[in-house]
Amino acid sequence: MNPPLRALAVLAASALAMTACAPGSSAPPAATSAQPSASSVRTDAAALGNVTLTIWDQEVRGGQAAQMKQLNDAFQAKYPNIKINRVSRSFDDLNTTLRLALSGNEPPDIVEANNGRSSMGAFVKAGQLRPLDAYAEAYGWKKRYPQSVLRYSSYSADGKTFGDGNLYGLPQVGEVVGVFYNKAKLAKLGLQQPATWADFDAALAKAKTAGEVPMQLGNLDKWPAIHVFGTVQSRGVPADQISALAFGRKGASWNTPENTKAAEELVGWVDKGYFNKGFNGQGYDPAWQAFGKGEGVFLIGGTWLLADLQKALGKDLGFMLPPGTAAGAPPVATGGTGLPFAITAKSPNPDAAAAYIDFITNADAMKVLTTTGNLPVADTAQQSVPAGPQQDVFTAFGTVTAKDGLVPYLDYATPTFADTLGAALQDLLAKKQTPQEFLATLEKDYKTFVESNG
């Protein structure tokens, strides 16, 4: 999801990991101890009788709300026997109330749950969400979604292993961190869209020499530099190693030559003046807004900025996946999904709930998401969108997911890693820590977690 919201989720749900399995909490129903087989689930929603589905979502803004209303109306028109009782809340409100709701005797049937360990991981550990693998087989979800997307909603049954195990939800939308650029400024510098990482570095250097701000960054909020570092890191650290770190796997380590090189390269950008002045004290919003006003040639950011930046820069806005170390190299980029829709363990209507999730994530739903200004997580490259930045974004996400090149956000690694990594990056960029000290800070948090995670 949009990282400001993911960061809030870590804060809002920080107590969840400690309380989800507190003594006296309601035990999950016995039916969740073993998954049903695909042959035992019912996929004919029209034959399920009269059902009321209570659904909690956070699709309250603009195109999010529009697509949800349109799809809900279409679902009820197709299945008049199923009534939707929709409860839409802001992201903050949803996270505040969801833990209590799931621990009660009558939770909603379907909820949007943040993917991270402190939310979905804790819910799985407490037995509050239903594994969806039987439904995935019955509906063909694992053919609809690449594994690089499904793993963001996958946990082991005990909630300890993130990115593998059972499937616990399906998202509608995707997001990827790439490179926005100002086409007019690039042309003025006599440059084309960089084809390799060396070309990108050369473009930063030429922009600096020409008196331009090579790259906008606002890191007052600490998390924006995580995206910048992740982009640099994924040019030299193998994707499987990044995934192992981001998913908190045992045996992985931050203290490697490749990670050291990435940290050194990022510090090198500071030394060369590639960032705007005062970037560590500038907020995230002022940074992308400055880029939208023509201050800066490049901006490393997520696809959730597309609408605002396109409004500001129009045809001068470009977007690309971070270029590889060689032309034609397999694409690798940091990214993820929106909040997945999950079925609660105590729902009395799991078949109807699964039919609903299938409906809002099928091929027709992806078209609705596109027409309402969202980035669909599946069939992205097949959508018809106008040439320009939106098409650039759709093509980029479709390409990187099809090639299994999407790597997780680094702050997924441990329940406290967002704070640890954000603060350590501020210190690294301010030259308060050496690259080696920076990585040692990360390693301490990481090892403490993985050794206690069983």
mmCIF file with all atom_site columns, C-alpha atoms in Angstrom, residues 225-364:
data_model
loop_
_atom_site.group_PDB
_atom_site.id
_atom_site.type_symbol
_atom_site.label_atom_id
_atom_site.label_alt_id
_atom_site.label_comp_id
_atom_site.label_asym_id
_atom_site.label_entity_id
_atom_site.label_seq_id
_atom_site.pdbx_PDB_ins_code
_atom_site.Cartn_x
_atom_site.Cartn_y
_atom_site.Cartn_z
_atom_site.occupancy
_atom_site.B_iso_or_equiv
_atom_site.pdbx_formal_charge
_atom_site.auth_seq_id
_atom_site.auth_comp_id
_atom_site.auth_asym_id
_atom_site.auth_atom_id
_atom_site.pdbx_PDB_model_num
ATOM 1   C CA . ALA A 1 225 ? 14.765  7.385   1.812   1.00 0.00 ? 225 ALA A CA 1
ATOM 2   C CA . ILE A 1 226 ? 13.818  3.732   2.251   1.00 0.00 ? 226 ILE A CA 1
ATOM 3   C CA . HIS A 1 227 ? 12.526  3.791   -1.320  1.00 0.00 ? 227 HIS A CA 1
ATOM 4   C CA . VAL A 1 228 ? 15.651  5.497   -2.603  1.00 0.00 ? 228 VAL A CA 1
ATOM 5   C CA . PHE A 1 229 ? 17.961  3.078   -0.826  1.00 0.00 ? 229 PHE A CA 1
ATOM 6   C CA . GLY A 1 230 ? 15.862  0.109   -1.959  1.00 0.00 ? 230 GLY A CA 1
ATOM 7   C CA . THR A 1 231 ? 16.186  1.284   -5.553  1.00 0.00 ? 231 THR A CA 1
ATOM 8   C CA . VAL A 1 232 ? 19.963  1.597   -5.295  1.00 0.00 ? 232 VAL A CA 1
ATOM 9   C CA . GLN A 1 233 ? 20.236  -1.691  -3.396  1.00 0.00 ? 233 GLN A CA 1
ATOM 10  C CA . SER A 1 234 ? 18.298  -3.664  -6.001  1.00 0.00 ? 234 SER A CA 1
ATOM 11  C CA . ARG A 1 235 ? 20.785  -2.693  -8.715  1.00 0.00 ? 235 ARG A CA 1
ATOM 12  C CA . GLY A 1 236 ? 23.474  -4.845  -7.098  1.00 0.00 ? 236 GLY A CA 1
ATOM 13  C CA . VAL A 1 237 ? 21.897  -7.117  -4.495  1.00 0.00 ? 237 VAL A CA 1
ATOM 14  C CA . PRO A 1 238 ? 20.159  -10.190 -5.995  1.00 0.00 ? 238 PRO A CA 1
ATOM 15  C CA . ALA A 1 239 ? 16.372  -10.032 -5.812  1.00 0.00 ? 239 ALA A CA 1
ATOM 16  C CA . ASP A 1 240 ? 16.123  -13.258 -3.817  1.00 0.00 ? 240 ASP A CA 1
ATOM 17  C CA . GLN A 1 241 ? 18.440  -11.833 -1.152  1.00 0.00 ? 241 GLN A CA 1
ATOM 18  C CA . ILE A 1 242 ? 16.352  -8.647  -0.899  1.00 0.00 ? 242 ILE A CA 1
ATOM 19  C CA . SER A 1 243 ? 13.184  -10.708 -0.558  1.00 0.00 ? 243 SER A CA 1
ATOM 20  C CA . ALA A 1 244 ? 14.773  -12.838 2.170   1.00 0.00 ? 244 ALA A CA 1
ATOM 21  C CA . LEU A 1 245 ? 15.714  -9.701  4.106   1.00 0.00 ? 245 LEU A CA 1
ATOM 22  C CA . ALA A 1 246 ? 12.395  -7.941  3.588   1.00 0.00 ? 246 ALA A CA 1
ATOM 23  C CA . PHE A 1 247 ? 10.392  -11.000 4.642   1.00 0.00 ? 247 PHE A CA 1
ATOM 24  C CA . GLY A 1 248 ? 12.525  -11.505 7.751   1.00 0.00 ? 248 GLY A CA 1
ATOM 25  C CA . ARG A 1 249 ? 14.012  -14.862 6.816   1.00 0.00 ? 249 ARG A CA 1
ATOM 26  C CA . LYS A 1 250 ? 16.576  -16.649 8.939   1.00 0.00 ? 250 LYS A CA 1
ATOM 27  C CA . GLY A 1 251 ? 20.013  -16.934 7.376   1.00 0.00 ? 251 GLY A CA 1
ATOM 28  C CA . ALA A 1 252 ? 19.844  -13.577 5.587   1.00 0.00 ? 252 ALA A CA 1
ATOM 29  C CA . SER A 1 253 ? 22.180  -10.755 6.593   1.00 0.00 ? 253 SER A CA 1
ATOM 30  C CA . TRP A 1 254 ? 22.572  -7.045  6.011   1.00 0.00 ? 254 TRP A CA 1
ATOM 31  C CA . ASN A 1 255 ? 26.339  -7.286  6.472   1.00 0.00 ? 255 ASN A CA 1
ATOM 32  C CA . THR A 1 256 ? 27.255  -8.193  2.906   1.00 0.00 ? 256 THR A CA 1
ATOM 33  C CA . PRO A 1 257 ? 29.595  -6.561  0.363   1.00 0.00 ? 257 PRO A CA 1
ATOM 34  C CA . GLU A 1 258 ? 26.621  -5.866  -1.935  1.00 0.00 ? 258 GLU A CA 1
ATOM 35  C CA . ASN A 1 259 ? 24.658  -4.015  0.749   1.00 0.00 ? 259 ASN A CA 1
ATOM 36  C CA . THR A 1 260 ? 27.781  -2.108  1.744   1.00 0.00 ? 260 THR A CA 1
ATOM 37  C CA . LYS A 1 261 ? 28.280  -1.026  -1.865  1.00 0.00 ? 261 LYS A CA 1
ATOM 38  C CA . ALA A 1 262 ? 24.659  0.154   -2.057  1.00 0.00 ? 262 ALA A CA 1
ATOM 39  C CA . ALA A 1 263 ? 25.038  2.233   1.120   1.00 0.00 ? 263 ALA A CA 1
ATOM 40  C CA . GLU A 1 264 ? 28.295  3.687   -0.187  1.00 0.00 ? 264 GLU A CA 1
ATOM 41  C CA . GLU A 1 265 ? 26.670  4.622   -3.497  1.00 0.00 ? 265 GLU A CA 1
ATOM 42  C CA . LEU A 1 266 ? 23.830  6.401   -1.709  1.00 0.00 ? 266 LEU A CA 1
ATOM 43  C CA . VAL A 1 267 ? 26.313  8.395   0.390   1.00 0.00 ? 267 VAL A CA 1
ATOM 44  C CA . GLY A 1 268 ? 28.171  9.143   -2.823  1.00 0.00 ? 268 GLY A CA 1
ATOM 45  C CA . TRP A 1 269 ? 25.042  10.808  -4.195  1.00 0.00 ? 269 TRP A CA 1
ATOM 46  C CA . VAL A 1 270 ? 25.040  13.085  -1.150  1.00 0.00 ? 270 VAL A CA 1
ATOM 47  C CA . ASP A 1 271 ? 28.732  13.919  -1.619  1.00 0.00 ? 271 ASP A CA 1
ATOM 48  C CA . LYS A 1 272 ? 28.164  14.733  -5.297  1.00 0.00 ? 272 LYS A CA 1
ATOM 49  C CA . GLY A 1 273 ? 25.221  17.035  -4.503  1.00 0.00 ? 273 GLY A CA 1
ATOM 50  C CA . TYR A 1 274 ? 22.672  15.003  -6.410  1.00 0.00 ? 274 TYR A CA 1
ATOM 51  C CA . PHE A 1 275 ? 19.891  15.753  -3.911  1.00 0.00 ? 275 PHE A CA 1
ATOM 52  C CA . ASN A 1 276 ? 18.228  19.104  -3.241  1.00 0.00 ? 276 ASN A CA 1
ATOM 53  C CA . LYS A 1 277 ? 19.627  21.159  -0.380  1.00 0.00 ? 277 LYS A CA 1
ATOM 54  C CA . GLY A 1 278 ? 18.180  20.387  3.027   1.00 0.00 ? 278 GLY A CA 1
ATOM 55  C CA . PHE A 1 279 ? 16.574  17.137  1.853   1.00 0.00 ? 279 PHE A CA 1
ATOM 56  C CA . ASN A 1 280 ? 16.735  15.520  5.311   1.00 0.00 ? 280 ASN A CA 1
ATOM 57  C CA . GLY A 1 281 ? 14.677  18.392  6.738   1.00 0.00 ? 281 GLY A CA 1
ATOM 58  C CA . GLN A 1 282 ? 12.147  18.637  3.909   1.00 0.00 ? 282 GLN A CA 1
ATOM 59  C CA . GLY A 1 283 ? 8.822   16.805  4.072   1.00 0.00 ? 283 GLY A CA 1
ATOM 60  C CA . TYR A 1 284 ? 7.700   14.199  1.581   1.00 0.00 ? 284 TYR A CA 1
ATOM 61  C CA . ASP A 1 285 ? 4.792   16.246  0.212   1.00 0.00 ? 285 ASP A CA 1
ATOM 62  C CA . PRO A 1 286 ? 6.845   19.434  -0.330  1.00 0.00 ? 286 PRO A CA 1
ATOM 63  C CA . ALA A 1 287 ? 9.445   17.369  -2.212  1.00 0.00 ? 287 ALA A CA 1
ATOM 64  C CA . TRP A 1 288 ? 7.115   15.857  -4.796  1.00 0.00 ? 288 TRP A CA 1
ATOM 65  C CA . GLN A 1 289 ? 5.241   19.142  -5.043  1.00 0.00 ? 289 GLN A CA 1
ATOM 66  C CA . ALA A 1 290 ? 8.534   20.900  -5.828  1.00 0.00 ? 290 ALA A CA 1
ATOM 67  C CA . PHE A 1 291 ? 9.245   18.326  -8.509  1.00 0.00 ? 291 PHE A CA 1
ATOM 68  C CA . GLY A 1 292 ? 5.782   19.010  -9.913  1.00 0.00 ? 292 GLY A CA 1
ATOM 69  C CA . LYS A 1 293 ? 6.692   22.688  -10.139 1.00 0.00 ? 293 LYS A CA 1
ATOM 70  C CA . GLY A 1 294 ? 9.761   21.916  -12.222 1.00 0.00 ? 294 GLY A CA 1
ATOM 71  C CA . GLU A 1 295 ? 12.375  21.714  -9.483  1.00 0.00 ? 295 GLU A CA 1
ATOM 72  C CA . GLY A 1 296 ? 14.385  18.604  -10.224 1.00 0.00 ? 296 GLY A CA 1
ATOM 73  C CA . VAL A 1 297 ? 15.073  16.276  -13.127 1.00 0.00 ? 297 VAL A CA 1
ATOM 74  C CA . PHE A 1 298 ? 14.329  12.998  -11.323 1.00 0.00 ? 298 PHE A CA 1
ATOM 75  C CA . LEU A 1 299 ? 12.227  11.792  -8.391  1.00 0.00 ? 299 LEU A CA 1
ATOM 76  C CA . ILE A 1 300 ? 12.332  8.234   -7.049  1.00 0.00 ? 300 ILE A CA 1
ATOM 77  C CA . GLY A 1 301 ? 8.799   7.561   -5.887  1.00 0.00 ? 301 GLY A CA 1
ATOM 78  C CA . GLY A 1 302 ? 5.796   5.296   -5.989  1.00 0.00 ? 302 GLY A CA 1
ATOM 79  C CA . THR A 1 303 ? 3.023   5.076   -8.545  1.00 0.00 ? 303 THR A CA 1
ATOM 80  C CA . TRP A 1 304 ? 0.536   6.564   -6.048  1.00 0.00 ? 304 TRP A CA 1
ATOM 81  C CA . LEU A 1 305 ? 2.024   9.971   -7.034  1.00 0.00 ? 305 LEU A CA 1
ATOM 82  C CA . LEU A 1 306 ? 0.979   9.595   -10.671 1.00 0.00 ? 306 LEU A CA 1
ATOM 83  C CA . ALA A 1 307 ? -2.292  11.530  -10.609 1.00 0.00 ? 307 ALA A CA 1
ATOM 84  C CA . ASP A 1 308 ? -0.867  14.525  -8.745  1.00 0.00 ? 308 ASP A CA 1
ATOM 85  C CA . LEU A 1 309 ? 2.328   14.709  -10.779 1.00 0.00 ? 309 LEU A CA 1
ATOM 86  C CA . GLN A 1 310 ? 0.504   14.269  -14.081 1.00 0.00 ? 310 GLN A CA 1
ATOM 87  C CA . LYS A 1 311 ? -1.802  17.117  -13.126 1.00 0.00 ? 311 LYS A CA 1
ATOM 88  C CA . ALA A 1 312 ? 1.210   19.304  -12.364 1.00 0.00 ? 312 ALA A CA 1
ATOM 89  C CA . LEU A 1 313 ? 3.549   18.400  -15.246 1.00 0.00 ? 313 LEU A CA 1
ATOM 90  C CA . GLY A 1 314 ? 1.213   17.080  -17.935 1.00 0.00 ? 314 GLY A CA 1
ATOM 91  C CA . LYS A 1 315 ? 3.029   15.799  -21.000 1.00 0.00 ? 315 LYS A CA 1
ATOM 92  C CA . ASP A 1 316 ? 6.408   16.630  -19.466 1.00 0.00 ? 316 ASP A CA 1
ATOM 93  C CA . LEU A 1 317 ? 6.063   13.820  -16.921 1.00 0.00 ? 317 LEU A CA 1
ATOM 94  C CA . GLY A 1 318 ? 7.755   10.490  -17.572 1.00 0.00 ? 318 GLY A CA 1
ATOM 95  C CA . PHE A 1 319 ? 7.987   7.304   -15.519 1.00 0.00 ? 319 PHE A CA 1
ATOM 96  C CA . MET A 1 320 ? 10.291  4.308   -15.816 1.00 0.00 ? 320 MET A CA 1
ATOM 97  C CA . LEU A 1 321 ? 11.331  1.276   -13.842 1.00 0.00 ? 321 LEU A CA 1
ATOM 98  C CA . PRO A 1 322 ? 14.792  1.724   -12.313 1.00 0.00 ? 322 PRO A CA 1
ATOM 99  C CA . PRO A 1 323 ? 17.161  0.824   -15.153 1.00 0.00 ? 323 PRO A CA 1
ATOM 100 C CA . GLY A 1 324 ? 19.290  -2.294  -14.814 1.00 0.00 ? 324 GLY A CA 1
ATOM 101 C CA . THR A 1 325 ? 23.047  -2.515  -14.710 1.00 0.00 ? 325 THR A CA 1
ATOM 102 C CA . ALA A 1 326 ? 22.951  -3.604  -18.347 1.00 0.00 ? 326 ALA A CA 1
ATOM 103 C CA . ALA A 1 327 ? 20.504  -2.974  -21.170 1.00 0.00 ? 327 ALA A CA 1
ATOM 104 C CA . GLY A 1 328 ? 17.899  -5.718  -21.256 1.00 0.00 ? 328 GLY A CA 1
ATOM 105 C CA . ALA A 1 329 ? 18.578  -6.880  -17.689 1.00 0.00 ? 329 ALA A CA 1
ATOM 106 C CA . PRO A 1 330 ? 15.569  -8.461  -15.939 1.00 0.00 ? 330 PRO A CA 1
ATOM 107 C CA . PRO A 1 331 ? 13.473  -5.746  -14.252 1.00 0.00 ? 331 PRO A CA 1
ATOM 108 C CA . VAL A 1 332 ? 13.684  -5.449  -10.452 1.00 0.00 ? 332 VAL A CA 1
ATOM 109 C CA . ALA A 1 333 ? 11.806  -2.839  -8.441  1.00 0.00 ? 333 ALA A CA 1
ATOM 110 C CA . THR A 1 334 ? 10.451  -2.293  -4.954  1.00 0.00 ? 334 THR A CA 1
ATOM 111 C CA . GLY A 1 335 ? 6.692   -2.525  -4.773  1.00 0.00 ? 335 GLY A CA 1
ATOM 112 C CA . GLY A 1 336 ? 3.681   -4.244  -3.413  1.00 0.00 ? 336 GLY A CA 1
ATOM 113 C CA . THR A 1 337 ? -0.073  -4.224  -3.307  1.00 0.00 ? 337 THR A CA 1
ATOM 114 C CA . GLY A 1 338 ? -2.952  -2.368  -1.783  1.00 0.00 ? 338 GLY A CA 1
ATOM 115 C CA . LEU A 1 339 ? -4.633  -3.825  1.291   1.00 0.00 ? 339 LEU A CA 1
ATOM 116 C CA . PRO A 1 340 ? -5.813  -7.378  0.566   1.00 0.00 ? 340 PRO A CA 1
ATOM 117 C CA . PHE A 1 341 ? -9.398  -8.452  1.170   1.00 0.00 ? 341 PHE A CA 1
ATOM 118 C CA . ALA A 1 342 ? -9.496  -11.327 3.673   1.00 0.00 ? 342 ALA A CA 1
ATOM 119 C CA . ILE A 1 343 ? -12.205 -13.620 5.057   1.00 0.00 ? 343 ILE A CA 1
ATOM 120 C CA . THR A 1 344 ? -12.516 -13.786 8.816   1.00 0.00 ? 344 THR A CA 1
ATOM 121 C CA . ALA A 1 345 ? -12.280 -17.164 10.509  1.00 0.00 ? 345 ALA A CA 1
ATOM 122 C CA . LYS A 1 346 ? -15.651 -16.774 12.223  1.00 0.00 ? 346 LYS A CA 1
ATOM 123 C CA . SER A 1 347 ? -17.584 -15.727 9.125   1.00 0.00 ? 347 SER A CA 1
ATOM 124 C CA . PRO A 1 348 ? -20.622 -17.997 8.688   1.00 0.00 ? 348 PRO A CA 1
ATOM 125 C CA . ASN A 1 349 ? -20.593 -17.231 4.941   1.00 0.00 ? 349 ASN A CA 1
ATOM 126 C CA . PRO A 1 350 ? -17.117 -18.078 3.628   1.00 0.00 ? 350 PRO A CA 1
ATOM 127 C CA . ASP A 1 351 ? -18.340 -19.319 0.235   1.00 0.00 ? 351 ASP A CA 1
ATOM 128 C CA . ALA A 1 352 ? -20.288 -16.127 -0.411  1.00 0.00 ? 352 ALA A CA 1
ATOM 129 C CA . ALA A 1 353 ? -17.349 -14.090 0.848   1.00 0.00 ? 353 ALA A CA 1
ATOM 130 C CA . ALA A 1 354 ? -14.971 -15.874 -1.532  1.00 0.00 ? 354 ALA A CA 1
ATOM 131 C CA . ALA A 1 355 ? -17.391 -15.287 -4.429  1.00 0.00 ? 355 ALA A CA 1
ATOM 132 C CA . TYR A 1 356 ? -17.346 -11.578 -3.602  1.00 0.00 ? 356 TYR A CA 1
ATOM 133 C CA . ILE A 1 357 ? -13.543 -11.424 -3.469  1.00 0.00 ? 357 ILE A CA 1
ATOM 134 C CA . ASP A 1 358 ? -13.378 -13.273 -6.775  1.00 0.00 ? 358 ASP A CA 1
ATOM 135 C CA . PHE A 1 359 ? -15.817 -10.805 -8.330  1.00 0.00 ? 359 PHE A CA 1
ATOM 136 C CA . ILE A 1 360 ? -13.937 -7.652  -7.250  1.00 0.00 ? 360 ILE A CA 1
ATOM 137 C CA . THR A 1 361 ? -10.609 -9.044  -8.499  1.00 0.00 ? 361 THR A CA 1
ATOM 138 C CA . ASN A 1 362 ? -11.600 -10.677 -11.803 1.00 0.00 ? 362 ASN A CA 1
ATOM 139 C CA . ALA A 1 363 ? -10.730 -9.415  -15.285 1.00 0.00 ? 363 ALA A CA 1
ATOM 140 C CA . ASP A 1 364 ? -13.826 -7.197  -15.510 1.00 0.00 ? 364 ASP A CA 1
#
